[in-house]
Amino acid sequence: MGGKKERLQDIAEGTAGETAGRVGLAARGAMYCVVGVLAIRLVTGADERADREGALDALARQRVGSVLLAVLAIGFAGYAVWRFLRAFTGAREGSSASSSKGAGVLRRLLDVAKGAIYLGLVFTTLRVLFGGRDEVGGAEQERDWTLALLQRSWGRPLVLVVGIAVLIGGLAFAARGFHKDFEKSLDSGRVPSWARRLLPVAGTVGYVARGGVVALVGWFIAHAAWTFDAKKAVGVAGALGRLAGELYGRVALSAVAFGLLSFGVFSFVEAAYRKVLED
């Protein structure tokens, strides 16, 4: 067992692990750029689903959609593998003396969660690639599982806790943008001058926008539990759709769309200059 872990450690801290991480970050950037474009189309009145699944569906409609989806599937798989390797081996959990054991465990759990999300994106991308586009365009799953849980005696408090947790997670993500914590993960010595000017702005705007959308989803989920109305629970696409329908919603949605595009651009630069093996 020890020898197997050592081999995985070598992979996680070697060229293979670094390549998987960088390819995955680039794929994440491409996805958020597409979601940002879809959000802009929502502002103009188009009927779009501005979330990850909607982005995949939009790519599938392009002339070279199959190629784009195949490349994204590889990128998402790389991101998932990178996160799982980090979680299993504890690769570069932090070498500072202030890094506690609890912080290391939390980091591993976050790596597992992120890896699982992108592993799910791999399967979703492959489903769309092989003709499952109708499923992607269906009703949002958030409403279905919320309805199922609210029908149980213990479901309402659980949905409320989940909603509050998602809300707090979104606010924490936005706070990372305000505090520019993302700069700690970048190899500042390799970042060119043009990127040094771009990254603080793109990173801050991107993280705040992404965190704001997540917080908005958490608010709708918690509100559904509080009012006992599953129809109020939505995912990213539903949250952006409702935002577009509110007073001044198109202005807010335009800002969110710009932020998601910024996060996509930031992800591309991060793919090149992130300390993939050391953060």
Coordinates of N, CA, C and O in Angstrom, one line a residue, residues 17 20-21 25 28 76-90 107-108 110-116 118 176 185 207 270 274 276 279:
G17 N 0.7 15.1 -13.1 CA -0.2 15.8 -12.2 C -0.3 17.3 -12.6 O -1.4 17.9 -12.6
A20 N -2.3 17.6 -15.9 CA -3.7 17.4 -15.7 C -4.3 18.7 -15.0 O -5.4 19.1 -15.4
G21 N -3.6 19.3 -14.1 CA -4.2 20.4 -13.4 C -4.3 21.6 -14.4 O -5.3 22.3 -14.4
L25 N -7.7 23.5 -15.6 CA -8.0 24.9 -15.4 C -8.4 25.6 -16.6 O -9.2 26.5 -16.7
R28 N -11.9 24.7 -17.4 CA -12.8 25.5 -16.6 C -13.0 26.9 -17.1 O -14.1 27.5 -17.2
F76 N -11.9 18.4 -18.3 CA -12.6 18.2 -17.0 C -12.1 16.9 -16.3 O -11.9 16.9 -15.1
A77 N -11.8 15.9 -17.1 CA -11.2 14.7 -16.5 C -9.8 15.0 -15.9 O -9.5 14.5 -14.8
G78 N -9.0 15.8 -16.5 CA -7.7 16.2 -16.0 C -7.9 16.9 -14.7 O -7.1 16.7 -13.7
Y79 N -8.8 17.8 -14.6 CA -9.1 18.6 -13.4 C -9.5 17.6 -12.3 O -9.0 17.8 -11.1
A80 N -10.4 16.7 -12.5 CA -10.8 15.8 -11.5 C -9.7 14.9 -11.0 O -9.5 14.7 -9.8
V81 N -8.9 14.4 -12.0 CA -7.7 13.5 -11.6 C -6.8 14.3 -10.7 O -6.3 13.8 -9.7
W82 N -6.5 15.6 -11.1 CA -5.6 16.4 -10.3 C -6.1 16.6 -8.9 O -5.3 16.4 -7.9
R83 N -7.4 16.9 -8.7 CA -7.9 17.1 -7.4 C -7.9 15.8 -6.6 O -7.6 15.8 -5.4
F84 N -8.3 14.7 -7.2 CA -8.3 13.4 -6.5 C -6.9 13.0 -6.0 O -6.7 12.5 -4.9
L85 N -5.9 13.2 -6.9 CA -4.6 12.9 -6.5 C -4.1 13.7 -5.4 O -3.5 13.2 -4.4
R86 N -4.4 15.0 -5.4 CA -4.1 15.9 -4.3 C -4.7 15.4 -3.0 O -4.1 15.4 -1.9
A87 N -6.0 15.0 -3.1 CA -6.7 14.6 -1.9 C -6.2 13.3 -1.3 O -6.0 13.2 -0.1
F88 N -5.9 12.4 -2.2 CA -5.4 11.0 -1.7 C -4.0 11.1 -1.2 O -3.7 10.4 -0.2
T89 N -3.1 11.8 -1.8 CA -1.7 11.8 -1.4 C -1.4 13.0 -0.5 O -0.3 12.9 0.2
G90 N -2.3 14.0 -0.4 CA -1.9 15.1 0.4 C -0.8 16.0 -0.2 O -0.1 16.6 0.5
R107 N -8.7 20.8 3.4 CA -8.2 20.9 2.1 C -8.4 19.6 1.3 O -8.8 19.7 0.1
R108 N -8.2 18.5 1.9 CA -8.4 17.2 1.2 C -9.9 17.0 0.8 O -10.2 16.6 -0.3
L110 N -12.1 19.4 0.4 CA -12.5 20.3 -0.7 C -12.0 19.8 -2.0 O -12.6 19.9 -3.0
D111 N -10.8 19.2 -2.0 CA -10.3 18.6 -3.3 C -11.2 17.5 -3.7 O -11.4 17.3 -4.9
V112 N -11.6 16.6 -2.8 CA -12.5 15.5 -3.2 C -13.8 16.1 -3.8 O -14.3 15.6 -4.8
A113 N -14.4 17.1 -3.1 CA -15.6 17.7 -3.6 C -15.5 18.3 -5.0 O -16.3 18.1 -5.9
K114 N -14.4 19.0 -5.2 CA -14.2 19.7 -6.5 C -13.9 18.6 -7.6 O -14.4 18.7 -8.7
G115 N -13.2 17.5 -7.2 CA -12.9 16.4 -8.1 C -14.2 15.8 -8.5 O -14.5 15.4 -9.7
A116 N -15.1 15.6 -7.5 CA -16.4 14.9 -7.8 C -17.3 15.8 -8.7 O -18.0 15.2 -9.6
Y118 N -16.3 17.9 -11.0 CA -15.7 17.8 -12.4 C -15.8 16.4 -13.0 O -15.9 16.3 -14.2
R176 N -13.1 35.8 -1.1 CA -11.7 35.5 -1.6 C -11.3 36.5 -2.7 O -10.2 36.8 -2.9
S185 N -1.9 31.6 -4.9 CA -1.7 30.4 -5.7 C -0.9 30.6 -7.0 O -0.6 29.6 -7.7
Y207 N -14.2 36.2 -9.2 CA -14.5 35.5 -7.9 C -15.8 36.1 -7.3 O -16.6 35.4 -6.7
E270 N -4.5 31.5 -15.1 CA -4.2 30.7 -13.9 C -3.6 29.4 -14.4 O -2.7 28.8 -13.8
R274 N -0.4 29.2 -12.4 CA -0.7 28.8 -11.1 C 0.4 27.8 -10.6 O 1.0 27.1 -11.4
V276 N 0.7 24.9 -9.5 CA -0.2 23.7 -9.4 C 0.3 22.7 -8.4 O -0.5 22.0 -7.8
D279 N 0.4 24.9 -4.1 CA -0.6 25.7 -3.4 C -1.3 24.8 -2.3 O -1.2 23.6 -2.3

